[in-house]
mmCIF file of C-alpha atoms in Angstrom:
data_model
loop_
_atom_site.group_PDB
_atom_site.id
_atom_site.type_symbol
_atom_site.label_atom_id
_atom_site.label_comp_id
_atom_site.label_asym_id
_atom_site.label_seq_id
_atom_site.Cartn_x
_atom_site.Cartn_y
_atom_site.Cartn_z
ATOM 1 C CA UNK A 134 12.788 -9.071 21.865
ATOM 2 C CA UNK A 135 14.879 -5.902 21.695
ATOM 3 C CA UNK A 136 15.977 -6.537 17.774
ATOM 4 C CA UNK A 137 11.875 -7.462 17.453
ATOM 5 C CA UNK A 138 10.880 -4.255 19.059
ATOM 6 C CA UNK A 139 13.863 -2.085 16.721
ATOM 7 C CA UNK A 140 12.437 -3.499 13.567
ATOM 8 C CA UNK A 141 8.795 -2.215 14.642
ATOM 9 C CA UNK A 142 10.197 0.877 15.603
ATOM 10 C CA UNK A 143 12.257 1.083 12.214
ATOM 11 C CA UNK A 144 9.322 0.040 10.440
ATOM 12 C CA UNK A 145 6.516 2.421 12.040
ATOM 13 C CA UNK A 146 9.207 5.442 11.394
ATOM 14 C CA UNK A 147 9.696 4.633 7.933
ATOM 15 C CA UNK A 148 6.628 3.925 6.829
ATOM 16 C CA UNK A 149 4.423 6.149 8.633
ATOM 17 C CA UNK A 150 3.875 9.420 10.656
ATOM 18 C CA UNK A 151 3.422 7.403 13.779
ATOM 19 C CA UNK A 152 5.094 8.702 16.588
ATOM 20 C CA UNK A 153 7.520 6.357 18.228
ATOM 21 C CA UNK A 154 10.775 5.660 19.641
ATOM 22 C CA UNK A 155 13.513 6.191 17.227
ATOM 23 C CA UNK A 156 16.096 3.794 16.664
ATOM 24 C CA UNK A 157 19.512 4.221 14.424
ATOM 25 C CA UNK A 158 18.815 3.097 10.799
ATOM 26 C CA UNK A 159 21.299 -0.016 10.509
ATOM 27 C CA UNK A 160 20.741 -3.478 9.306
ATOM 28 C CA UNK A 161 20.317 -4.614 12.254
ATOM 29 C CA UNK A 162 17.362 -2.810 13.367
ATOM 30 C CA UNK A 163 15.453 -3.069 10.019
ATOM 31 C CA UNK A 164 16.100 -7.008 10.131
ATOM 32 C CA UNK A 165 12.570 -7.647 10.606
ATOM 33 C CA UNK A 166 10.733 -4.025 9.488
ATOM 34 C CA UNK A 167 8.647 -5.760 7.226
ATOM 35 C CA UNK A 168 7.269 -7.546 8.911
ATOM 36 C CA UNK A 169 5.813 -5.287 10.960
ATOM 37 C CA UNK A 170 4.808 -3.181 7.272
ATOM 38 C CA UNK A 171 1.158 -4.693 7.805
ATOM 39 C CA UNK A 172 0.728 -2.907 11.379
ATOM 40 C CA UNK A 173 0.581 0.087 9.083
ATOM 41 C CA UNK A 174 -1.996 -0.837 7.405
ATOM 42 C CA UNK A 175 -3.830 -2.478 10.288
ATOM 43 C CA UNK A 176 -3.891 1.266 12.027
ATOM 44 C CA UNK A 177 -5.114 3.181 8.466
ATOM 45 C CA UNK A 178 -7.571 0.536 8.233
ATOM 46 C CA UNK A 179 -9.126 1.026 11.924
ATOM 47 C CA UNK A 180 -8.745 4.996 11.358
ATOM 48 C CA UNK A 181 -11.291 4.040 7.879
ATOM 49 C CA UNK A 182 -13.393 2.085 9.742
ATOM 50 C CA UNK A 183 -14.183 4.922 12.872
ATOM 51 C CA UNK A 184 -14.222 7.279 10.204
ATOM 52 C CA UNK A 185 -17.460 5.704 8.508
ATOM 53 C CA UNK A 186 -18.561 4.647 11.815
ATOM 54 C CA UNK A 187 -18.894 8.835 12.941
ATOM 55 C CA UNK A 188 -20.522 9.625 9.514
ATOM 56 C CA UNK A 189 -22.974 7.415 10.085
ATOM 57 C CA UNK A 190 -23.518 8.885 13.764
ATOM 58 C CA UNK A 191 -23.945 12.234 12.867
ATOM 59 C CA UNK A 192 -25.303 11.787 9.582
ATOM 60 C CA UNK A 193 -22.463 13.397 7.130
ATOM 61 C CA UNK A 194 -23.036 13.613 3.744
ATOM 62 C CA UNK A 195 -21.102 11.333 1.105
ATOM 63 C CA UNK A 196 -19.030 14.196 -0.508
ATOM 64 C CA UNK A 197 -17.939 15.297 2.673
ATOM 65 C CA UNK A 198 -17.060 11.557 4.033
ATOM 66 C CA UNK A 199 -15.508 10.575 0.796
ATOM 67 C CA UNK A 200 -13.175 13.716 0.902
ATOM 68 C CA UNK A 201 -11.799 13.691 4.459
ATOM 69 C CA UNK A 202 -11.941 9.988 4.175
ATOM 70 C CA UNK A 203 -9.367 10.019 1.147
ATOM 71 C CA UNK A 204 -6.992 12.273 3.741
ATOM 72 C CA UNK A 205 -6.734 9.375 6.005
ATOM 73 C CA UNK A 206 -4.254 7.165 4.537
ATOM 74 C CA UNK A 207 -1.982 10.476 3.222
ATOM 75 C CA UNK A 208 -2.203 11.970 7.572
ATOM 76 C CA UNK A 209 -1.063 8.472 8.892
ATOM 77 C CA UNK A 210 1.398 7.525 5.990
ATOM 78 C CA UNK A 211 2.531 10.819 5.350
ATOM 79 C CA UNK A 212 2.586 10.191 1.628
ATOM 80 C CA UNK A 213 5.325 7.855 0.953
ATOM 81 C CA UNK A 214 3.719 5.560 -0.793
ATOM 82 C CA UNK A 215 1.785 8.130 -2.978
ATOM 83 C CA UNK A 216 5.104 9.779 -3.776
ATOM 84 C CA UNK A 217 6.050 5.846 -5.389
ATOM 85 C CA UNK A 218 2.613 6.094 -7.531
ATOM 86 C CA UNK A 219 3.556 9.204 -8.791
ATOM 87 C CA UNK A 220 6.880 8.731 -9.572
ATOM 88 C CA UNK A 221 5.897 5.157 -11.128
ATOM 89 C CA UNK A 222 3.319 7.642 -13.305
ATOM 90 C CA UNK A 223 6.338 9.611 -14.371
ATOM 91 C CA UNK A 224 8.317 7.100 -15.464
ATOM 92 C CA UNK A 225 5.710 5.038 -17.238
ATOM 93 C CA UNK A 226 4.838 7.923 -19.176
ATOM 94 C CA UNK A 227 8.287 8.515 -20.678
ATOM 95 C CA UNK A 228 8.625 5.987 -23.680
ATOM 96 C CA UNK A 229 12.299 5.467 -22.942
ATOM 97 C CA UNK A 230 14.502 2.635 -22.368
ATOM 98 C CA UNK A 231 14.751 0.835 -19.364
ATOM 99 C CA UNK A 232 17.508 2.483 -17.404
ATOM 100 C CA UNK A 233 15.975 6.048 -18.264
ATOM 101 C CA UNK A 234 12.635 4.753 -16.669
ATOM 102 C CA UNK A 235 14.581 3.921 -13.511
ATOM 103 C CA UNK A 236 16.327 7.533 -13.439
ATOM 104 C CA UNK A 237 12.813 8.797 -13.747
ATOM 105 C CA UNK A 238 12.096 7.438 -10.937
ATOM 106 C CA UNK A 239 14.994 8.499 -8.938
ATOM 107 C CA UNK A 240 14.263 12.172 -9.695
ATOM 108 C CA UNK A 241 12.896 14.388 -7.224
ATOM 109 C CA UNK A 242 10.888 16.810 -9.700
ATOM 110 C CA UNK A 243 7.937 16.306 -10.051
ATOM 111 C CA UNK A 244 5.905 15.683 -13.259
ATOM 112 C CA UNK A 245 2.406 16.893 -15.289
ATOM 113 C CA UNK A 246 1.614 12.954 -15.400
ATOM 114 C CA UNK A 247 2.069 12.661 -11.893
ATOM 115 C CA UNK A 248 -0.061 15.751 -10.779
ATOM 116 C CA UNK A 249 -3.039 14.177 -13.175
ATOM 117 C CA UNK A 250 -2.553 10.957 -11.626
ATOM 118 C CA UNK A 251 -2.530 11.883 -8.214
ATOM 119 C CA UNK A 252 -5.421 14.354 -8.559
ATOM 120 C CA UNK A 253 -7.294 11.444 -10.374
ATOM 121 C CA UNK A 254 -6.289 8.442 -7.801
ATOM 122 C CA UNK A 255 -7.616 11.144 -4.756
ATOM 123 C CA UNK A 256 -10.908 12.007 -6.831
ATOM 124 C CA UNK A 257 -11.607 8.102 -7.332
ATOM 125 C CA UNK A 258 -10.809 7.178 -4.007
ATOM 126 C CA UNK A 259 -13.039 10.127 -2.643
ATOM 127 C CA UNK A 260 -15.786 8.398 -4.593
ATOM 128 C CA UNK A 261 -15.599 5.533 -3.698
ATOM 129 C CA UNK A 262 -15.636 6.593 0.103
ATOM 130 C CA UNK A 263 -18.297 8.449 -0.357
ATOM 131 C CA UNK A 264 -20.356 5.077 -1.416
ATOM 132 C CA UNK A 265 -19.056 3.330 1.473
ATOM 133 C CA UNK A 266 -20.807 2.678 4.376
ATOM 134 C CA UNK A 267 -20.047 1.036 8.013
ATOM 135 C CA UNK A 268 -20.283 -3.191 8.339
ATOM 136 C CA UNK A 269 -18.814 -5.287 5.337
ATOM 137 C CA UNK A 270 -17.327 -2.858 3.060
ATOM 138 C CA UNK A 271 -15.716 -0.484 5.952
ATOM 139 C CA UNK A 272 -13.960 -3.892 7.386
ATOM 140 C CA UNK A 273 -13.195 -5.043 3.695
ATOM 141 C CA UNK A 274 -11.504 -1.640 3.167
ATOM 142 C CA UNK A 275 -9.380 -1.874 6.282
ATOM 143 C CA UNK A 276 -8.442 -5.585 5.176
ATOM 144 C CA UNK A 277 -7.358 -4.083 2.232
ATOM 145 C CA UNK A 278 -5.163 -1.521 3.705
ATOM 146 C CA UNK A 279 -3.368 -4.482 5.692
ATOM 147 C CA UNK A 280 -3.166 -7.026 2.698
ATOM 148 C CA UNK A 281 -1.357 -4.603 0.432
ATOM 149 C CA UNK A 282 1.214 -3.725 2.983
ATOM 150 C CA UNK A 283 2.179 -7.500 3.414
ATOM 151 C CA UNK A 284 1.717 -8.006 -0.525
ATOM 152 C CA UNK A 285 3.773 -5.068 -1.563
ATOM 153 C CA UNK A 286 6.546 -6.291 1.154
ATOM 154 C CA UNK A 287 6.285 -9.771 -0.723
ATOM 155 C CA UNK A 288 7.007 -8.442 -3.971
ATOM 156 C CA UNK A 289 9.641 -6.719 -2.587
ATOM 157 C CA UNK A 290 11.061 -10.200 -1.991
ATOM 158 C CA UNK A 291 10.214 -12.550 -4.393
ATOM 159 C CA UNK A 292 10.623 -10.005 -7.543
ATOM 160 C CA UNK A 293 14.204 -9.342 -8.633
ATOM 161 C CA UNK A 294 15.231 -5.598 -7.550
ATOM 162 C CA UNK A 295 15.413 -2.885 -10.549
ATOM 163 C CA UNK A 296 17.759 -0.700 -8.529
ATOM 164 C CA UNK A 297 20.426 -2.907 -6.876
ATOM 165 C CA UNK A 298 21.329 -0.159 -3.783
ATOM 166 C CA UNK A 299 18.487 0.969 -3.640
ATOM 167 C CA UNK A 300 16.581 1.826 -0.489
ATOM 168 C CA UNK A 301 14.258 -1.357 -1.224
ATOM 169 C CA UNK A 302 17.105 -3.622 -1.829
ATOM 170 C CA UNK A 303 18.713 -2.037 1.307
ATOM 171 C CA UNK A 304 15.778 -3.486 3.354
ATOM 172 C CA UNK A 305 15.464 -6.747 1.621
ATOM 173 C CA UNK A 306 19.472 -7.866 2.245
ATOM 174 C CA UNK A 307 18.949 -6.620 5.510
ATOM 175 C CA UNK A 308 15.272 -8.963 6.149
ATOM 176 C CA UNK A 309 15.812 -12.432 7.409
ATOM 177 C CA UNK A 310 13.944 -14.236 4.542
ATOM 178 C CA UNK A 311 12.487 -16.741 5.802
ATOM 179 C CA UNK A 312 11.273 -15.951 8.955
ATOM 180 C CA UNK A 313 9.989 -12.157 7.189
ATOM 181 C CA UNK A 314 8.467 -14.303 4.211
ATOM 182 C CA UNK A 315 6.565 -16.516 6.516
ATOM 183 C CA UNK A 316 5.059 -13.847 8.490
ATOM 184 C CA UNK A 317 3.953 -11.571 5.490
ATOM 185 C CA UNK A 318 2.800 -15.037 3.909
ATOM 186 C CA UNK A 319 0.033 -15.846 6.973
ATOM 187 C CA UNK A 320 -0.501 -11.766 7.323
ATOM 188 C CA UNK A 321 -1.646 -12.316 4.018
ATOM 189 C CA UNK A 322 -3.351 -15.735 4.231
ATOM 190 C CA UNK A 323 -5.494 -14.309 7.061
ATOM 191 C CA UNK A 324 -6.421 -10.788 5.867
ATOM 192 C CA UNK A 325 -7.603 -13.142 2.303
ATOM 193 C CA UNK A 326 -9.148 -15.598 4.027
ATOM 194 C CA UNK A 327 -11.200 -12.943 6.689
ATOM 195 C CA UNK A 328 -12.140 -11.054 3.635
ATOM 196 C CA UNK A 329 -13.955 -14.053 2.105
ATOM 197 C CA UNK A 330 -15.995 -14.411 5.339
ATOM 198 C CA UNK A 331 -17.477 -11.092 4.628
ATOM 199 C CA UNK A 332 -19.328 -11.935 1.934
ATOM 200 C CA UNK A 333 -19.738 -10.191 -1.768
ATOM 201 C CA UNK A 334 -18.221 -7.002 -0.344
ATOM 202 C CA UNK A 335 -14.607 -9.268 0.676
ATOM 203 C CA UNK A 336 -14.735 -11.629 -2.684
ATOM 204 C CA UNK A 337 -15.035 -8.667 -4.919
ATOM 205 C CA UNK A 338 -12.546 -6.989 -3.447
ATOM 206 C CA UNK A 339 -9.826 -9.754 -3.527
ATOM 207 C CA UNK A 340 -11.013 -10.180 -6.923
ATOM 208 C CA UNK A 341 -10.077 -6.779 -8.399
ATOM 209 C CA UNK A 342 -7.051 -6.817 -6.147
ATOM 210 C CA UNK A 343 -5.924 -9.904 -7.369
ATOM 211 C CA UNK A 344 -6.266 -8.936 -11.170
ATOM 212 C CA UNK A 345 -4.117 -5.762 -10.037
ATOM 213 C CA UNK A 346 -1.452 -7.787 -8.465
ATOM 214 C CA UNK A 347 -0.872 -10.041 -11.393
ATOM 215 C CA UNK A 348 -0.928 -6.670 -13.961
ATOM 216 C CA UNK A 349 1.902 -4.894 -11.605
ATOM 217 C CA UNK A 350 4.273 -7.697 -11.397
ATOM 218 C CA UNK A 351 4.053 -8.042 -15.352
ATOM 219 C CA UNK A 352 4.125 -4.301 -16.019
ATOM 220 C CA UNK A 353 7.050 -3.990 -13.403
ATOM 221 C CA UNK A 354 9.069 -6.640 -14.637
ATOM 222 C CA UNK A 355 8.608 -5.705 -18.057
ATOM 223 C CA UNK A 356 8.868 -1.987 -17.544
ATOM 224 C CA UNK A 357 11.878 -1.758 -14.979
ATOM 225 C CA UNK A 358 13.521 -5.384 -14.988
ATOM 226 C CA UNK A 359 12.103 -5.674 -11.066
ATOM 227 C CA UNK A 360 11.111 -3.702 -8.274
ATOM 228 C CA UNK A 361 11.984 -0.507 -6.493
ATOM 229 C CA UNK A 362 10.374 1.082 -3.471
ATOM 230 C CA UNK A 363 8.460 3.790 -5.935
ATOM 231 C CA UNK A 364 6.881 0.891 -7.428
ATOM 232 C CA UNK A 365 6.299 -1.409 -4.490
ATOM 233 C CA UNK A 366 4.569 2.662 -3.362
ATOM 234 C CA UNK A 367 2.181 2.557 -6.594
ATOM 235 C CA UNK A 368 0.949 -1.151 -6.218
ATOM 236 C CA UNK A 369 0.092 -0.247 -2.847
ATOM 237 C CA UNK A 370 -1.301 2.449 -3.566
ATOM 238 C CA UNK A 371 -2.933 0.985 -7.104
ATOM 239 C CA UNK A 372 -4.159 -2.477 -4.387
ATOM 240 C CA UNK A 373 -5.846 -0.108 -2.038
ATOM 241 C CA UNK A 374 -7.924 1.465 -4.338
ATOM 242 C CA UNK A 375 -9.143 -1.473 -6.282
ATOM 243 C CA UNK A 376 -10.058 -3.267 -3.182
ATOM 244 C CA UNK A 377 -11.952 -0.815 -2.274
ATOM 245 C CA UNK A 378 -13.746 -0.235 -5.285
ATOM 246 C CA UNK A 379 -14.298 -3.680 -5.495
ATOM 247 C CA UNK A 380 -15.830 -3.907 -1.307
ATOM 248 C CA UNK A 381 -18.343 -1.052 -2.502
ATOM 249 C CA UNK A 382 -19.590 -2.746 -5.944
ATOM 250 C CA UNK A 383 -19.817 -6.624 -4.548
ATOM 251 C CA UNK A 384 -21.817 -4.949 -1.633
ATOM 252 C CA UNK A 385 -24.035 -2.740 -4.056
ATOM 253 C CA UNK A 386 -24.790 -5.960 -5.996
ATOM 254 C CA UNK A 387 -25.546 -7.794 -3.229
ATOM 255 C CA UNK A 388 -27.842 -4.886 -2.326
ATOM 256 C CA UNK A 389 -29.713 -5.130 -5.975
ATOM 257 C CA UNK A 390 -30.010 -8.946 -6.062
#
C-alpha cells in the first residue's frame, strides 16, 4: 500500500498542480505513477463538468463559458502537457532530420509555430466549450480527459522511446509492465465503453479520437523514431480536443435529426 500510495503521490505531483504529499523522485516511488495518470484526468474532467453545470445555473453566455472553460485543464495541469504540444509544433515545423527534430524538442525556447499553435488549440477549444452544454457532451468531455491520460500512458509503453534517457523512458523502466499495462488497458476499456452508452455525443467522440490516435502513432514513429514525453504531451493534448469536438457535433446532429 505504501509503494501504491508513493506512485499516486509521484504521479499527482508530476502531472498536475494538485496539492499533495511529496515523495522523493526514485524508481521506486514512480513504479506505478501511471497508473494513477488517469486520476488526472478524472479530476479535469469533473472540474468541466461543474463548470457547465454553473453556466447553466446562472445563465452565462457561451463566449464567456468557452473561455474560462479552456483555463481549466491549463489551472489543474499546470501546462505540462501543453508545453509537449508546443514543443511537438516546433519540431514538426523544422524540415530537418530526425535527430535535429528530437533536439527541437529538447530546447527550452520557445518558437513562432508554437505561439500560433497554442493560440489556435486555446481559440478552438474555447469554441467548442462554448457549444457545450451540461448532460451527454459535458460527461463525454470528462471521459475524454480520462481516456487520453491512460492512452497517452499506453503509448508511452507499447511505442519504442525516441529519446532513450529521457524523462518518459525514465518512467517507463521504472513501471511494472504488466500490472501498469493492465490497469491503463481496463481505464481505457471502461472510459470507451461508458462513452458509447452516451449516445451520438460518446460515439462521435471516440470516433474522432480514434482517427487521432492512429495519425499520432504514424506521424510519431515516422517523425521521431518513437515517443518522448513532449509528444505523449501533444497527443493528449491533440485527443482532448478532438473528443470534444466530436461530443459537441454527434450531439448537435442528434439535435437536427
Amino acid at each position: 500500500m505504501k509503494a501504491l500510495a508513493a506512485s499516486l503521490w509521484a504521479a499527482l505531483s508530476t502531472y498536475s498542480k494538485i496539492p499533495c504529499p511529496q515523495v522523493e523522485f526514485n524508481a521506486r516511488n514512480r513504479r506505478f505513477s501511471l497508473c494513477f495518470f488517469p486520476l488526472v484526468g478524472a479530476v479535469v474532467g469533473a472540474a468541466l463538468v461543474l463548470w457547465l453545470e454553473l453556466c447553466r445555473k446562472l445563465g452565462l453566455g457561451g463566449g464567456f463559458q468557452g473561455a474560462l472553460g479552456c483555463l481549466i485543464p491549463l489551472l489543474i495541469t499546470g501546462g505540462i502537457h501543453m508545453d509537449g504540444f508546443m514543443d511537438t509544433l516546433d519540431a514538426r515545423a523544422a524540415w530537418q532530420s530526425r535527430e535535429k527534430r528530437l533536439a527541437i524538442l529538447k530546447d527550452s525556447h520557445t518558437g513562432a509555430f508554437a505561439v500560433m499553435g497554442c493560440a489556435g488549440y486555446l481559440l478552438a477549444h474555447a469554441g467548442i466549450l462554448s457549444q457545450a452544454a451540461p448532460g451527454p457532451e459535458a460527461w463525454t468531455l470528462a471521459l475524454g480527459c480520462v481516456l487520453s491520460r491512460a492512452l497517452s500512458a499506453l503509448n508511452l509503453l507499447t511505442m519504442p522511446s525516441a529519446r532513450p534517457g529521457g524523462m518518459a523512458d525514465g518512467f517507463i523502466r521504472s513501471a511494472a509492465p504488466r500490472g501498469v499495462r493492465a490497469a491503463l488497458g481496463i481505464t481505457a476499456g471502461l472510459c470507451a465503453g461508458a462513452m458509447v452508452l452516451l449516445g451520438p455525443a460518446g460515439w462521435a467522440a471516440l470516433a474522432l479520437g480514434g482517427v487521432c490516435w492512429a495519425l499520432f502513432r504514424r506521424m510519431a514513429l515516422a517523425s521521431f523514431g518513437g515517443i518522448t514525453g513532449d509528444l505523449a504531451g501533444f497527443f493528449l493534448e491533440s485527443f482532448e480536443l478532438c473528443a470534444a469536438l466530436g461530443a459537441v457535433l454527434g450531439q448537435g446532429l442528434e439535435a437536427a435529426l
